[in-house]
The first five atom37 places (N, CA, C, CB, O) and aatype in JSON, in Angstrom:
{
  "aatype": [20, 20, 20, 20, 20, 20, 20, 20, 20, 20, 20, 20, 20, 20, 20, 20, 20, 20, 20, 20, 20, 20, 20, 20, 20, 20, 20, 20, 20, 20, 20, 20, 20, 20, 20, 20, 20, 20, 20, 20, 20, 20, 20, 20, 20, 20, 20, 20, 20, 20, 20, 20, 20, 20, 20, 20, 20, 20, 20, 20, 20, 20, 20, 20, 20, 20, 20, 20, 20, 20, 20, 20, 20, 20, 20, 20, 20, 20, 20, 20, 20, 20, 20, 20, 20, 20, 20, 20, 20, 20, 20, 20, 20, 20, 20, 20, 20, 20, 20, 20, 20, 20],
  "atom_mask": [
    [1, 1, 1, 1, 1],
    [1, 1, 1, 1, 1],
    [1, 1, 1, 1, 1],
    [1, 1, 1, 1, 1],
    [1, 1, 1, 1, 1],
    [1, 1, 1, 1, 1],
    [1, 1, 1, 1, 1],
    [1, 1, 1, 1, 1],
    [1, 1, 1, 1, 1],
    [1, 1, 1, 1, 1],
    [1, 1, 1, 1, 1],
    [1, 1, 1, 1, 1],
    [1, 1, 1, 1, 1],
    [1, 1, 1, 1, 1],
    [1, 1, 1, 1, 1],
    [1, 1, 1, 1, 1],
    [1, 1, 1, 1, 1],
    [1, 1, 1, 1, 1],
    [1, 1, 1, 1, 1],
    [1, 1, 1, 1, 1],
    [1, 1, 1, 1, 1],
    [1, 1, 1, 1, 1],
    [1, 1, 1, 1, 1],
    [1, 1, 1, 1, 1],
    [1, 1, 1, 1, 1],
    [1, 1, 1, 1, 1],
    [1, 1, 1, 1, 1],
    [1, 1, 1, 1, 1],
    [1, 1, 1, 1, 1],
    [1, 1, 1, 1, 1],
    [1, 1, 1, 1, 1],
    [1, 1, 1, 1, 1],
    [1, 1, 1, 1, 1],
    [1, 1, 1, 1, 1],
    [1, 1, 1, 1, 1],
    [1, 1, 1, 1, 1],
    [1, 1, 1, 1, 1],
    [1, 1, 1, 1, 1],
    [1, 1, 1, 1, 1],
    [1, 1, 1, 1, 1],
    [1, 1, 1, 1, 1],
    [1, 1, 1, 1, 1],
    [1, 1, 1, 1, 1],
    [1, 1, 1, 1, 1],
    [1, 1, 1, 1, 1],
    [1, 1, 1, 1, 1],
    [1, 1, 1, 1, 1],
    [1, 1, 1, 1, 1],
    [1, 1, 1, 1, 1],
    [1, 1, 1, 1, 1],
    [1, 1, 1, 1, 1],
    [1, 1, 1, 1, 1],
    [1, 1, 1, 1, 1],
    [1, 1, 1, 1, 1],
    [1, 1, 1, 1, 1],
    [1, 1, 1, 1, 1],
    [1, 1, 1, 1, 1],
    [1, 1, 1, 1, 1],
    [1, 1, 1, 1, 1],
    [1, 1, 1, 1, 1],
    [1, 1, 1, 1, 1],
    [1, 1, 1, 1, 1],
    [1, 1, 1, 1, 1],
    [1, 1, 1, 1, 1],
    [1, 1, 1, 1, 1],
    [1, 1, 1, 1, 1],
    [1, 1, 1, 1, 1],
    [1, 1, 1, 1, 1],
    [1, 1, 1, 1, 1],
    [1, 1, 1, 1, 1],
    [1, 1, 1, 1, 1],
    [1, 1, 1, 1, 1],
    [1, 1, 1, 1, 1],
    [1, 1, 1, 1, 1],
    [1, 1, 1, 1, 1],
    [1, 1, 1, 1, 1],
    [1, 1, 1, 1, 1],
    [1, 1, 1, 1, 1],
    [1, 1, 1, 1, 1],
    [1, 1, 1, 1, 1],
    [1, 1, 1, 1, 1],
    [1, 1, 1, 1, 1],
    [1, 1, 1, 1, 1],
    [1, 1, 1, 1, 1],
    [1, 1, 1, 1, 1],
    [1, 1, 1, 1, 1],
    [1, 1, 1, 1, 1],
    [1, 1, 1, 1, 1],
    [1, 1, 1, 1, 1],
    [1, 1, 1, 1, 1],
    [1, 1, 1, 1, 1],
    [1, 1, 1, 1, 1],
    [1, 1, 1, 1, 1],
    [1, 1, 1, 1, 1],
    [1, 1, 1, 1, 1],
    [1, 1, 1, 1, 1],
    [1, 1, 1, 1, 1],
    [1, 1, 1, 1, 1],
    [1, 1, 1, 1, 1],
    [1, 1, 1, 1, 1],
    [1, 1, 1, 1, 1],
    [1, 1, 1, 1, 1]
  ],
  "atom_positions": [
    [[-142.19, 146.97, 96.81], [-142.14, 148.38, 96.52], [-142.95, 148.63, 95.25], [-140.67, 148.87, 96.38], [-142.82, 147.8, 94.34]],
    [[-143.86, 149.81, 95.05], [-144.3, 150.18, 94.04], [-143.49, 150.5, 93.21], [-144.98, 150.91, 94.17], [-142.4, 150.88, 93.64]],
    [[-143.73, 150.46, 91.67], [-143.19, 150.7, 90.65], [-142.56, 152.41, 90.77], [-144.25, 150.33, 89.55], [-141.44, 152.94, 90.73]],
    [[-143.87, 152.85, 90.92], [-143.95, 154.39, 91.13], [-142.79, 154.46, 92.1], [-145.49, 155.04, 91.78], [-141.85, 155.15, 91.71]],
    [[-142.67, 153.93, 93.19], [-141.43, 154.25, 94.07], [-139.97, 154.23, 94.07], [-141.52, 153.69, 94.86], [-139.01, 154.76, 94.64]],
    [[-140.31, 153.21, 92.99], [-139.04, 152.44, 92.59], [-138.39, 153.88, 91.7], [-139.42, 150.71, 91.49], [-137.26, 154.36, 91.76]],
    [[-139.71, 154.35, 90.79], [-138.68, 154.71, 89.68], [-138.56, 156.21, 89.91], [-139.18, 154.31, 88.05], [-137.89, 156.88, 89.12]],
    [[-139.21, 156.82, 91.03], [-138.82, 157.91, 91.99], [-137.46, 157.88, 92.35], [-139.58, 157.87, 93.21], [-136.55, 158.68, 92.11]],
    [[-137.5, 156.47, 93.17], [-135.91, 156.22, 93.47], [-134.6, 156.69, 92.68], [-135.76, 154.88, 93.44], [-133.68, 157.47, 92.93]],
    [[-135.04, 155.54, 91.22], [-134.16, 155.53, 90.37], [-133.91, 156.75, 89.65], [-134.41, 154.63, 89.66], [-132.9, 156.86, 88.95]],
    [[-134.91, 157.83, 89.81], [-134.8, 159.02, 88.97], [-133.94, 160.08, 89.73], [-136.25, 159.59, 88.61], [-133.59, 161.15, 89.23]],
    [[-133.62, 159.64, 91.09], [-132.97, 161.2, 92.5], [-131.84, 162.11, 91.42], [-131.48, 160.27, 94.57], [-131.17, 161.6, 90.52]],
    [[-131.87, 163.14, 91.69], [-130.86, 163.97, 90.81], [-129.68, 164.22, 91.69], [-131.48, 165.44, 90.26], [-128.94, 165.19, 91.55]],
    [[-129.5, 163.23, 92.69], [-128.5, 163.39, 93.35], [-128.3, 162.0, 94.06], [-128.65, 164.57, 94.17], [-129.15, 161.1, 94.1]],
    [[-126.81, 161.97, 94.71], [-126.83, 160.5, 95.47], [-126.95, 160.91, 97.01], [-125.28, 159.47, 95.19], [-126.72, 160.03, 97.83]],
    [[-127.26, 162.05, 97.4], [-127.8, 162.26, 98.4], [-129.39, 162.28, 98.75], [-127.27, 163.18, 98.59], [-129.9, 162.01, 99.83]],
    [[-130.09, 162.72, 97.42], [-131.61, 162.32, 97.64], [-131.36, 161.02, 97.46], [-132.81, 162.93, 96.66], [-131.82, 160.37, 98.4]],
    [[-130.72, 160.2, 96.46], [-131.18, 158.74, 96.9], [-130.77, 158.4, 98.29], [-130.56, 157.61, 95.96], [-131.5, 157.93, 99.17]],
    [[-129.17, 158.76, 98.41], [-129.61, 158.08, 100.09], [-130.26, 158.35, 100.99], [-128.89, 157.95, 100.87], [-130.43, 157.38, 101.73]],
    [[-130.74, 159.28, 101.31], [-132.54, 159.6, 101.95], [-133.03, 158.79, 102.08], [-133.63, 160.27, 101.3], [-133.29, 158.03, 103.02]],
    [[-133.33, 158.89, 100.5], [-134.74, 158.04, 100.45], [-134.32, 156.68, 100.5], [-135.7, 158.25, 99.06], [-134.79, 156.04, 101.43]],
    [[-133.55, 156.09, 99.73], [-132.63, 154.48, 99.83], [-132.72, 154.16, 101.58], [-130.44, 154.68, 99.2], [-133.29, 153.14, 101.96]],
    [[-132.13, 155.1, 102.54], [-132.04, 154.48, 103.8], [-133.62, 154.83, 104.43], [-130.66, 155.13, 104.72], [-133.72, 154.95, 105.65]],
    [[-134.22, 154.9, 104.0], [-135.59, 155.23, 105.27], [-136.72, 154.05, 104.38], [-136.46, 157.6, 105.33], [-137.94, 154.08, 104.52]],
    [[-136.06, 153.16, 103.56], [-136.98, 151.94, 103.39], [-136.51, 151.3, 104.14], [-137.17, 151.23, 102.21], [-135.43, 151.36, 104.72]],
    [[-137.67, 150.34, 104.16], [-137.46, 149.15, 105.46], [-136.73, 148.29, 104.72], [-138.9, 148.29, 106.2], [-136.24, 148.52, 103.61]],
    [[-136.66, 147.28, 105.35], [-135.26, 145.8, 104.84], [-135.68, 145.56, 103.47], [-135.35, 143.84, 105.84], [-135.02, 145.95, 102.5]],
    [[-137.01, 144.8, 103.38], [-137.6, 144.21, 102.42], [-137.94, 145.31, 101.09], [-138.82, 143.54, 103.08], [-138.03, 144.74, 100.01]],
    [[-138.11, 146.52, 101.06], [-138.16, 146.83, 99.71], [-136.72, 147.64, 99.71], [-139.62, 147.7, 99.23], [-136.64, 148.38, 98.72]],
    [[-135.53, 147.68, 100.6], [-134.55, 147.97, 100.03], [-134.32, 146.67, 99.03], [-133.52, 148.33, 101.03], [-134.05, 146.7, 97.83]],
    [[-134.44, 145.93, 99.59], [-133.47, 144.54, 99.04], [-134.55, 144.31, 97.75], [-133.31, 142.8, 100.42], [-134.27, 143.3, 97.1]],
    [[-135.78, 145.09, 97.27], [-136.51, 144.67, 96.37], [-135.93, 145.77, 95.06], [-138.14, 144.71, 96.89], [-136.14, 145.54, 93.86]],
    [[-135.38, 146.67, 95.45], [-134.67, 147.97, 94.6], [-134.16, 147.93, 93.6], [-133.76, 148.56, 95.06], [-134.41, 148.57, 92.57]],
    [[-133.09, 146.84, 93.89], [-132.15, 146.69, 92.46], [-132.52, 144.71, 92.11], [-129.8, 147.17, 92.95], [-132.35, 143.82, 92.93]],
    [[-132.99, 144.55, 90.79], [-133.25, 143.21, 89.96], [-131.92, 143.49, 89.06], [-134.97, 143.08, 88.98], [-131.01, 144.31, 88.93]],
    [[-132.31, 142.51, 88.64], [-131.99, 141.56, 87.53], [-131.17, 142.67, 86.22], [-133.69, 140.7, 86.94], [-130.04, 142.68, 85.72]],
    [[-132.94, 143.84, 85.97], [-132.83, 144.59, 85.11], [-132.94, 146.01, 85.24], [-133.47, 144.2, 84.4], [-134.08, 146.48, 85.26]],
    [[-131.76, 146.9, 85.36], [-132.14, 147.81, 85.14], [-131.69, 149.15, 83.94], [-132.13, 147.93, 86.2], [-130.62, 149.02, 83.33]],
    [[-132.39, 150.13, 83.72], [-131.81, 150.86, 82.5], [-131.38, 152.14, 82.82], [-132.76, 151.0, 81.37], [-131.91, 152.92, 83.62]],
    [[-130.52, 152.28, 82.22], [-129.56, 153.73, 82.23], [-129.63, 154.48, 81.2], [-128.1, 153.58, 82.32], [-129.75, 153.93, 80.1]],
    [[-129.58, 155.69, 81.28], [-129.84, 156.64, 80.23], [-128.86, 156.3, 79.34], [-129.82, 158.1, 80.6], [-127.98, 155.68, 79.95]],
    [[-128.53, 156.46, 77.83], [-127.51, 156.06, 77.34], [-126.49, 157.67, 77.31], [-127.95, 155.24, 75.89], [-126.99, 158.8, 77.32]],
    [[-125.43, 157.45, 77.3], [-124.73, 158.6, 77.48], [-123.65, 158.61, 79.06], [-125.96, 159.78, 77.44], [-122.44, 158.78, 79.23]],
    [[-124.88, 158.32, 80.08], [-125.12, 158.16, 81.28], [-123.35, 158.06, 81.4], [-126.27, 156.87, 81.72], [-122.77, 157.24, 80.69]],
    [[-122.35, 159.22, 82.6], [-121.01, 158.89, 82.67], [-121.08, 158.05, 84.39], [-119.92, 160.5, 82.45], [-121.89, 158.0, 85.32]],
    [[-119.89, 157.57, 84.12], [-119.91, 156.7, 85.82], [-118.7, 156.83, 86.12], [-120.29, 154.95, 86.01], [-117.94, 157.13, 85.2]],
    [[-118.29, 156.7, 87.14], [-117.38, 157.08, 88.02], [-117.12, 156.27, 89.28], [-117.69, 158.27, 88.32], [-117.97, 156.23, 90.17]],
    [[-115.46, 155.32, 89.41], [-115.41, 154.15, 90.4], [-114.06, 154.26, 91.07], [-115.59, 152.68, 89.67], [-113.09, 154.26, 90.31]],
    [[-113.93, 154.32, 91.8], [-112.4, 154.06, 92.76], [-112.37, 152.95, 93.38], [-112.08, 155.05, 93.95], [-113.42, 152.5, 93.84]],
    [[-111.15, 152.26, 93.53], [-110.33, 151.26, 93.67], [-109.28, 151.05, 94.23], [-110.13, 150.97, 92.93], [-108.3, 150.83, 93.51]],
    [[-109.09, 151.07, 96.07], [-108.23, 151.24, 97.03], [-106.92, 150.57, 96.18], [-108.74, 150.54, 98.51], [-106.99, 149.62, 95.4]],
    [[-105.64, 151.37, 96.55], [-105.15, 150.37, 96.23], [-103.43, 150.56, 97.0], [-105.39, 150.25, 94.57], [-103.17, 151.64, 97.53]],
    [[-102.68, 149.78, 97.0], [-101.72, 149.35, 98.31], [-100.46, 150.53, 98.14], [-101.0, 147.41, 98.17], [-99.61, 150.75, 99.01]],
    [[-100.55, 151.25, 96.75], [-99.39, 152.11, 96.17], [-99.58, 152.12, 94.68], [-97.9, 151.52, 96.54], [-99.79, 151.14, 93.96]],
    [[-99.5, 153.26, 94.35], [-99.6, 153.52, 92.58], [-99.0, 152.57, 91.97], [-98.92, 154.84, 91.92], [-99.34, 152.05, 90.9]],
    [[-97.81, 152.25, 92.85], [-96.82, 151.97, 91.92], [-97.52, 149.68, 91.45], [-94.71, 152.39, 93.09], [-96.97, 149.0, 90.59]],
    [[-98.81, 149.13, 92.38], [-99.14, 147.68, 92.28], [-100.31, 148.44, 91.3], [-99.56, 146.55, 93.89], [-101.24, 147.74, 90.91]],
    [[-100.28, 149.38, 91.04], [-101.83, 149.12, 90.26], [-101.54, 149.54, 89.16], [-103.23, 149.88, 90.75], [-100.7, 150.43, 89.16]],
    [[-102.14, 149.06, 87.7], [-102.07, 149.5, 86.22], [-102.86, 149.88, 86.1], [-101.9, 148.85, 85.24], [-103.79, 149.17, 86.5]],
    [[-103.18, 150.9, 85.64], [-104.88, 151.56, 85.4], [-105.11, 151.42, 83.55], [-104.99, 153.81, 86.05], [-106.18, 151.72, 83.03]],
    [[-104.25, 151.07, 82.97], [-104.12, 150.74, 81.85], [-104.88, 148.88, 81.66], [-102.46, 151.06, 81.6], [-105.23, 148.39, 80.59]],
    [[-104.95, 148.17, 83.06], [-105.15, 147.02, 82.11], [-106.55, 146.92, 82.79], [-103.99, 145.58, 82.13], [-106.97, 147.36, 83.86]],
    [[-107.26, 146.02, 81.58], [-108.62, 145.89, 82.04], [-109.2, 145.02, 82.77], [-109.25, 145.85, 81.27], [-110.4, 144.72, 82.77]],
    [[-108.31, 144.59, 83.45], [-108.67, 143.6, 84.42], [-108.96, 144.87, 85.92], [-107.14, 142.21, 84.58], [-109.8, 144.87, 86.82]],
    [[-108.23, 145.47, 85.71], [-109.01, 146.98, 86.68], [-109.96, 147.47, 87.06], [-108.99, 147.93, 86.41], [-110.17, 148.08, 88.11]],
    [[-110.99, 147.11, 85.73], [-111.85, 147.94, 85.72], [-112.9, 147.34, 85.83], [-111.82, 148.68, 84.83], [-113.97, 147.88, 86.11]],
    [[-112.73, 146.11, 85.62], [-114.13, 145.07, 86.45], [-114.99, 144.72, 87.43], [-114.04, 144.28, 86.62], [-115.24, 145.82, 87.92]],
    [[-115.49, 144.06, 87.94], [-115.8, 143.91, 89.29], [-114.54, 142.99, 90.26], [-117.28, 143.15, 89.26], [-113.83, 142.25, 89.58]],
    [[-114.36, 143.01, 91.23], [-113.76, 142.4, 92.07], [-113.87, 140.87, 91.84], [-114.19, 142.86, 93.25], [-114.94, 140.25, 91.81]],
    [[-112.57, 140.31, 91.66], [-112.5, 138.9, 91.3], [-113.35, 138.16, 92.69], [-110.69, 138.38, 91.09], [-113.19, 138.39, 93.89]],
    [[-114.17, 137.33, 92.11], [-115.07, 136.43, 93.31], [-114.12, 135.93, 95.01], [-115.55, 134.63, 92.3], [-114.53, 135.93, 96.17]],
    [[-112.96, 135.62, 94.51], [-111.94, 134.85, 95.71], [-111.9, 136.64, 96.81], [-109.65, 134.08, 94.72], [-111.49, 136.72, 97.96]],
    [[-112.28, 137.42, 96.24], [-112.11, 138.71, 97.04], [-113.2, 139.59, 97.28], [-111.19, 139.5, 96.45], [-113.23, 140.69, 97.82]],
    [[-114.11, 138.88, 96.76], [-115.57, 139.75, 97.45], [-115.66, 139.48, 98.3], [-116.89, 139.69, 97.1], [-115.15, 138.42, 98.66]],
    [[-116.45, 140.36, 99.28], [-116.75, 140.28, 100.78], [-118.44, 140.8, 100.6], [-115.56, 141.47, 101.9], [-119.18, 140.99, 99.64]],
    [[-118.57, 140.9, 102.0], [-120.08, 141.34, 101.74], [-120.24, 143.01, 101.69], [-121.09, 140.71, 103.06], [-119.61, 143.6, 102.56]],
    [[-120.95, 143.75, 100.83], [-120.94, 145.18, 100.86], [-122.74, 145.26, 100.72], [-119.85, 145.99, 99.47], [-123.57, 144.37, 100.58]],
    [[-122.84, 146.66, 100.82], [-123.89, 147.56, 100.6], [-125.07, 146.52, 99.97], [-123.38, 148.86, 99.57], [-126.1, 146.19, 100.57]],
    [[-124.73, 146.12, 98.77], [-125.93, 145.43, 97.43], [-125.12, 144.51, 97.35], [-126.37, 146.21, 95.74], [-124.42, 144.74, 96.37]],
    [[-124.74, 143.36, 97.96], [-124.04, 142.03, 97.91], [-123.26, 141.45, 98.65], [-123.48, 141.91, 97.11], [-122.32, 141.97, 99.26]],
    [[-123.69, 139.96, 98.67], [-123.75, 138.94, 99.81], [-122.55, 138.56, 99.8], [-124.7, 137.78, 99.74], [-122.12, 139.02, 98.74]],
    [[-121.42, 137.8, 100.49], [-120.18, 137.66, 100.68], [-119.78, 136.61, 100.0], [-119.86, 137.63, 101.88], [-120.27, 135.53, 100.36]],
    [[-118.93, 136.6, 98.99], [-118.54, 135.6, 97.88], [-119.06, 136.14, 96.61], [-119.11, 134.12, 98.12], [-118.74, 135.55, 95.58]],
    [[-119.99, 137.4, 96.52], [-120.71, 137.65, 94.99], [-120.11, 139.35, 94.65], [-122.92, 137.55, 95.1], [-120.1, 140.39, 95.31]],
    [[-119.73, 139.05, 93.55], [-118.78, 139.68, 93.15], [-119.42, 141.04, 92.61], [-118.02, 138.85, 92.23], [-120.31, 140.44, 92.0]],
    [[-119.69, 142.36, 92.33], [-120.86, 143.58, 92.42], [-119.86, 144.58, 91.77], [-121.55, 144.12, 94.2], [-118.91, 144.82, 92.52]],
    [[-119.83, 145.05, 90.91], [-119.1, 146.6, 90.6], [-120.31, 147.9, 90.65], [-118.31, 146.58, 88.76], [-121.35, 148.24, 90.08]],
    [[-119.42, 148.33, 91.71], [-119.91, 149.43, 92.34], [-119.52, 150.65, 91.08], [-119.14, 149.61, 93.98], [-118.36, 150.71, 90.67]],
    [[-120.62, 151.63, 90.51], [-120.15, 152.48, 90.32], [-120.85, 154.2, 90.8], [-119.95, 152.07, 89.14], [-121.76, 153.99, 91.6]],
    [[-120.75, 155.15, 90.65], [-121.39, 156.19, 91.01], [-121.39, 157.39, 89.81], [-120.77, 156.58, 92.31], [-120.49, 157.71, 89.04]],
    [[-122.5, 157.81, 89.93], [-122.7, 158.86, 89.02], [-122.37, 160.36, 88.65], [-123.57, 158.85, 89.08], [-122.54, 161.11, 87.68]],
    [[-121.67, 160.46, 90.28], [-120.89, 161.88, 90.75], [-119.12, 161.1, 91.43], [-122.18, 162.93, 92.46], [-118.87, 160.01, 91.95]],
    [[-118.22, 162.35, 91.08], [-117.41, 161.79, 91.13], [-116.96, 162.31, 93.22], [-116.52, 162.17, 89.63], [-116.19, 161.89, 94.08]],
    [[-117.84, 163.21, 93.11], [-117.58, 163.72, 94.65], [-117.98, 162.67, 95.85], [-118.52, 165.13, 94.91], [-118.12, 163.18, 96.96]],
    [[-118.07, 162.01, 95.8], [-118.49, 160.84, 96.97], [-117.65, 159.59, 96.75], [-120.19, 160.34, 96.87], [-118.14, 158.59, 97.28]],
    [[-116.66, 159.42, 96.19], [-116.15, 158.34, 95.56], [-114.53, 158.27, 96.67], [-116.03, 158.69, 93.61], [-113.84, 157.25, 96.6]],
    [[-114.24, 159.06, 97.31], [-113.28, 159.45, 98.31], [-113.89, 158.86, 99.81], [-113.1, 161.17, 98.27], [-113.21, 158.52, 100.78]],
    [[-115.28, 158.84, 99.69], [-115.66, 158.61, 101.31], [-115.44, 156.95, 101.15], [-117.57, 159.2, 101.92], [-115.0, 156.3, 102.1]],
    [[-115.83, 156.27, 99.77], [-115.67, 154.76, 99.84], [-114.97, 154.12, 100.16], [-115.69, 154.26, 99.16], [-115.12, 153.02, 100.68]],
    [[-113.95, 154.76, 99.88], [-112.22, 153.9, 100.24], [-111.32, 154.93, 101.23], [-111.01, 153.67, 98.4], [-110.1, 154.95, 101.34]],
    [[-112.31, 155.79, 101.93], [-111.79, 156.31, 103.13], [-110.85, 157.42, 102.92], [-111.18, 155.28, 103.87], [-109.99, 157.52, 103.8]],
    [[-110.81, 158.09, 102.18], [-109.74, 158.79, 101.65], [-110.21, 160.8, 102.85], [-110.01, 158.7, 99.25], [-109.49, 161.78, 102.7]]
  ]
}
């Protein structure tokens, strides 16, 4: 993928222009999208949900919460292979209900 494309990508003012544009690349420059390194505006707020079995098993107070998914419980998702552990987050809080099915 071109740079230029890339940082088109990375710039969408929405997570609906990215997914547009994110799903109508072919295999190989999706999977070329996200490296190693990338930068976020500083300020930048994020926003993550975290299925969970009843309010009453989850602490939202401890920070083991707020991490990525312990390795023994990754599976394979979206941007990662099954066993590698990925914290998903999003930049709008309105799409964060379709993830965990709500």
């Amino acid at each position: 993928m071109t740079e230029a494309r890339e940082f088109r990508l990375m710039e969408c003012n929405s997570i609906s222009e990215f997914l547009t544009m994110f799903f109508g690349l072919g295999k190989k420059e999706k999977q070329s999208v996200f490296s190693e390194r990338m930068y976020i505006k500083k300020g930048t707020e994020f926003f993550r949900v975290r299925r969970a079995k009843g309010f009453n098993n989850s602490n939202i107070f401890d920070d083991n919460e707020w991490g990525p998914v312990p390795l023994k419980y990754a599976r394979q998702g979206r941007f990662n292979a099954d066993g590698q552990s990925v914290l998903y987050l999003a930049s709008s809080s309105e799409y964060l209900g379709r993830e965990v099915g709500l």
